[in-house]
Short mmCIF file of C-alpha atoms and ligand atoms in Angstrom, two decimals:
data_model
loop_
_atom_site.label_atom_id
_atom_site.label_comp_id
_atom_site.label_asym_id
_atom_site.label_seq_id
_atom_site.Cartn_x
_atom_site.Cartn_y
_atom_site.Cartn_z
CA UNK Y 1 -0.12 -0.07 0.57
CA UNK Y 2 3.23 2.40 0.83
CA UNK Y 3 4.13 2.14 -3.37
CA UNK Y 4 1.17 2.35 -4.50
CA UNK Y 5 0.75 5.83 -2.66
CA UNK Y 6 3.27 6.90 -4.14
CA UNK Y 7 2.50 5.68 -7.34
CA UNK Y 8 -0.28 7.84 -7.05
CA UNK Y 9 1.02 10.50 -6.40
CA UNK Y 10 3.36 10.60 -8.95
CA UNK Y 11 1.22 10.11 -11.23
CA UNK Y 12 -1.05 12.69 -10.23
CA UNK Y 13 2.32 14.52 -9.42
CA UNK Y 14 3.74 13.88 -13.96
CA UNK Y 15 -0.19 15.18 -15.08
CA UNK Y 16 -0.41 18.73 -12.50
CA UNK Y 17 3.40 19.21 -13.60
CA UNK Y 18 3.44 20.25 -9.39
CA UNK Y 19 3.43 18.86 -5.89
CA UNK Y 20 1.05 17.10 -4.32
CA UNK Y 21 -1.07 16.03 -1.70
CA UNK Y 22 -2.69 12.71 -0.12
CA UNK Y 23 -7.27 13.86 0.43
CA UNK Y 24 -8.74 10.34 0.22
CA UNK Y 25 -8.20 7.02 0.05
CA UNK Y 26 -11.07 4.99 -1.26
CA UNK Y 27 -11.47 1.74 -0.04
CA UNK Y 28 -9.04 -1.89 -1.42
CA UNK Y 29 -10.78 -4.75 -2.24
CA UNK Y 30 -8.02 -6.89 -2.53
CA UNK Y 31 -8.81 -10.09 -5.05
CA UNK Y 32 -5.55 -11.91 -4.66
CA UNK Y 33 -2.22 -11.80 -2.06
CA UNK Y 34 0.61 -11.80 -3.94
CA UNK Y 35 2.81 -14.15 -2.86
CA UNK Y 36 6.98 -13.47 -0.79
CA UNK Y 37 9.93 -13.09 -3.78
CA UNK Y 38 6.72 -12.44 -6.54
CA UNK Y 39 7.07 -9.26 -8.47
CA UNK Y 40 3.91 -6.87 -8.00
CA UNK Y 41 2.98 -3.85 -10.86
CA UNK Y 42 1.50 -0.70 -10.03
CA UNK Y 43 -0.68 0.76 -12.44
CA UNK Y 44 -1.26 4.18 -12.38
CA UNK Y 45 -2.96 6.38 -14.37
CA UNK Y 46 -6.03 10.45 -13.65
CA UNK Y 47 -8.40 9.21 -14.44
CA UNK Y 48 -10.18 12.50 -14.18
CA UNK Y 49 -9.08 16.22 -12.83
CA UNK Y 50 -11.79 18.26 -11.08
CA UNK Y 51 -11.33 21.74 -9.86
CA UNK Y 52 -7.21 21.18 -8.14
CA UNK Y 53 -7.62 18.03 -7.33
CA UNK Y 54 -7.75 14.29 -9.37
CA UNK Y 55 -9.36 11.20 -8.40
CA UNK Y 56 -6.12 8.25 -9.74
CA UNK Y 57 -6.38 4.66 -10.54
CA UNK Y 58 -4.21 1.72 -9.49
CA UNK Y 59 -4.14 -1.53 -10.84
CA UNK Y 60 -1.90 -4.08 -9.27
CA UNK Y 61 -0.91 -7.62 -10.11
CA UNK Y 62 1.16 -10.59 -8.51
CA UNK Y 63 3.57 -11.66 -10.89
CA UNK Y 64 5.25 -15.59 -10.44
CA UNK Y 65 8.80 -14.78 -12.13
CA UNK Y 66 9.64 -18.67 -11.96
CA UNK Y 67 5.83 -20.14 -13.59
CA UNK Y 68 5.77 -16.70 -16.34
CA UNK Y 69 2.38 -16.34 -15.19
CA UNK Y 70 0.73 -12.91 -13.48
CA UNK Y 71 -2.18 -12.65 -11.24
CA UNK Y 72 -4.77 -9.09 -10.67
CA UNK Y 73 -3.97 -8.64 -6.93
CA UNK Y 74 -5.94 -5.55 -6.14
CA UNK Y 75 -7.40 -1.83 -7.59
CA UNK Y 76 -8.08 1.67 -5.52
CA UNK Y 77 -9.03 5.43 -5.45
CA UNK Y 78 -6.73 7.37 -4.34
CA UNK Y 79 -7.31 11.65 -4.82
CA UNK Y 80 -4.63 13.82 -5.00
CA UNK Y 81 -5.11 17.84 -4.81
CA UNK Y 82 -2.31 19.81 -6.85
CA UNK Y 83 -0.88 23.03 -4.55
CA UNK Y 84 0.78 25.90 -6.00
CA UNK Y 85 4.09 27.09 -4.24
CA UNK Y 86 1.94 28.48 -0.97
CA UNK Y 87 1.12 25.11 -1.02
CA UNK Y 88 -2.72 26.32 -1.46
CA UNK Y 89 -4.37 24.02 -4.05
CA UNK Y 90 -3.95 25.15 -7.47
CA UNK Y 91 -6.45 24.09 -10.39
CA UNK Y 92 -4.76 20.95 -12.74
CA UNK Y 93 -5.21 20.29 -16.36
CA UNK Y 94 -8.65 18.62 -17.36
CA UNK Y 95 -7.96 14.63 -18.79
CA UNK Y 96 -9.76 13.27 -22.53
CA UNK Y 97 -10.16 10.07 -22.57
CA UNK Y 98 -9.67 8.01 -24.97
CA UNK Y 99 -10.00 4.26 -24.72
CA UNK Y 100 -12.95 2.76 -24.32
CA UNK Y 101 -11.76 2.18 -20.77
CA UNK Y 102 -10.22 5.94 -20.69
CA UNK Y 103 -13.93 6.56 -20.71
CA UNK Y 104 -15.82 4.26 -19.15
CA UNK Y 105 -13.45 5.76 -15.37
CA UNK Y 106 -13.28 9.60 -16.45
CA UNK Y 107 -17.07 9.27 -15.92
CA UNK Y 108 -17.60 7.29 -13.06
CA UNK Y 109 -15.16 8.60 -11.45
CA UNK Y 110 -18.17 11.86 -11.12
CA UNK Y 111 -20.35 8.97 -9.13
CA UNK Y 112 -17.31 8.61 -6.51
CA UNK Y 113 -16.30 11.47 -6.69
CA UNK Y 114 -20.18 12.80 -5.41
CA UNK Y 115 -19.74 9.71 -2.76
CA UNK Y 116 -15.86 10.86 -0.92
CA UNK Y 117 -17.61 14.70 -0.87
CA UNK Y 118 -20.37 13.33 0.54
CA UNK Y 119 -18.15 10.92 3.49
CA UNK Y 120 -16.02 13.94 3.99
CA UNK Y 121 -18.72 15.67 4.85
CA UNK Y 122 -18.29 18.06 1.96
CA UNK Y 123 -21.05 18.11 -0.21
CA UNK Y 124 -24.93 17.07 0.54
CA UNK Y 125 -26.61 14.68 -0.57
CA UNK Y 126 -28.76 16.39 -1.94
CA UNK Y 127 -26.26 17.42 -4.35
CA UNK Y 128 -24.75 14.20 -5.59
CA UNK Y 129 -27.31 14.04 -8.89
CA UNK Y 130 -25.14 12.48 -11.03
CA UNK Y 131 -24.88 9.73 -8.11
CA UNK Y 132 -28.03 9.41 -7.09
CA UNK Y 133 -29.31 8.36 -10.46
CA UNK Y 134 -27.78 5.38 -9.80
CA UNK Y 135 -30.47 4.88 -7.05
CA UNK Y 136 -33.50 6.71 -8.13
CA UNK Y 137 -35.89 6.16 -10.82
CA UNK Y 138 -37.52 8.82 -12.08
C1 LIG J 1 -7.27 18.06 0.98
C2 LIG J 1 -6.74 19.33 0.76
C3 LIG J 1 -5.53 19.99 0.87
C4 LIG J 1 -8.10 20.51 0.50
O1 LIG J 1 -7.66 21.25 1.13
P1 LIG J 1 -9.13 22.42 1.68
O2 LIG J 1 -8.67 23.28 2.20
O3 LIG J 1 -10.45 21.93 2.56
O4 LIG J 1 -9.61 21.99 0.27
P2 LIG J 1 -10.35 22.66 -0.28
O5 LIG J 1 -11.62 22.31 -0.54
O6 LIG J 1 -10.95 24.34 -1.28
O7 LIG J 1 -10.31 21.54 -1.24
C5 LIG J 1 -9.52 21.13 -2.36
C6 LIG J 1 -9.48 20.02 -3.07
O8 LIG J 1 -9.61 18.60 -2.02
C7 LIG J 1 -10.26 18.05 -2.68
N1 LIG J 1 -11.83 17.26 -1.71
C8 LIG J 1 -11.25 17.57 0.17
N2 LIG J 1 -11.93 16.92 1.49
C9 LIG J 1 -11.91 15.52 -0.14
C10 LIG J 1 -12.18 14.37 0.47
N3 LIG J 1 -12.44 14.33 2.11
N4 LIG J 1 -12.19 13.49 -0.42
C11 LIG J 1 -11.46 13.66 -2.05
N5 LIG J 1 -11.67 15.31 -2.46
C12 LIG J 1 -11.32 16.27 -1.71
C13 LIG J 1 -11.84 19.03 -2.91
O9 LIG J 1 -13.57 18.81 -3.64
C14 LIG J 1 -11.03 20.10 -4.32
O10 LIG J 1 -11.12 19.40 -4.21
P3 LIG J 1 -11.61 20.36 -6.33
O11 LIG J 1 -10.94 21.56 -6.35
O12 LIG J 1 -11.46 20.25 -7.16
O13 LIG J 1 -12.75 19.99 -7.02
C15 LIG J 1 -6.47 19.39 3.02
O14 LIG J 1 -7.54 19.54 3.24
C16 LIG J 1 -5.32 19.04 3.42
O15 LIG J 1 -4.09 19.28 2.80
N6 LIG J 1 -5.44 18.15 3.96
C17 LIG J 1 -4.58 17.32 4.64
C18 LIG J 1 -4.27 16.15 3.18
C19 LIG J 1 -3.50 14.88 4.44
O16 LIG J 1 -2.17 15.17 5.23
N7 LIG J 1 -2.14 14.34 3.45
C20 LIG J 1 -1.46 13.38 4.21
C21 LIG J 1 -2.26 12.07 4.56
S1 LIG J 1 -0.76 10.67 4.55
#
């Protein structure tokens, strides 16, 4: 998880070209343990940028280099805020998704943002229109 935090922070920092701070980490679900001696692969990508914050999607695999197979270990979402020289939040460049997978992550990022802001006490549930639409049919 320490490596995941570093990979995610590097990805966010490269995207915005500035120092970043971790604002939140969503729940991490482990599908399979990575065994001692196996190689760890971590892919971190900014899935969507908002005003001053960015969501980073992480995929983690283990690799058994002797028997030559890779297996999915876990996925996670981290949120980082870009900081100006006074350590205040600064605006970030938007993400333009290209592949189908990137588009899915981009679209769903808005609902994940709403959920984490509600849980963090920064948004009223009534204002989370896209999240509410998942549960409430007109
Ligand atoms: C994260 C932090 C920079 C937010 O600062 P703030 O003064 O609350 O600023 P704002 O309310 O303007 O929020 C700034 C951005 O953070 C986002 N944010 C705030 N709380 C959040 C949370 N719980 N989850 C996700 N994003 C959050 C806001 O949505 C906003 O993003 P946006 O501009 O894209 O909409 C500030 O709370 C902080 O420094 N926290 C400590 C971080 C830390 O120590 N991390 C290390 C952990 S080891």
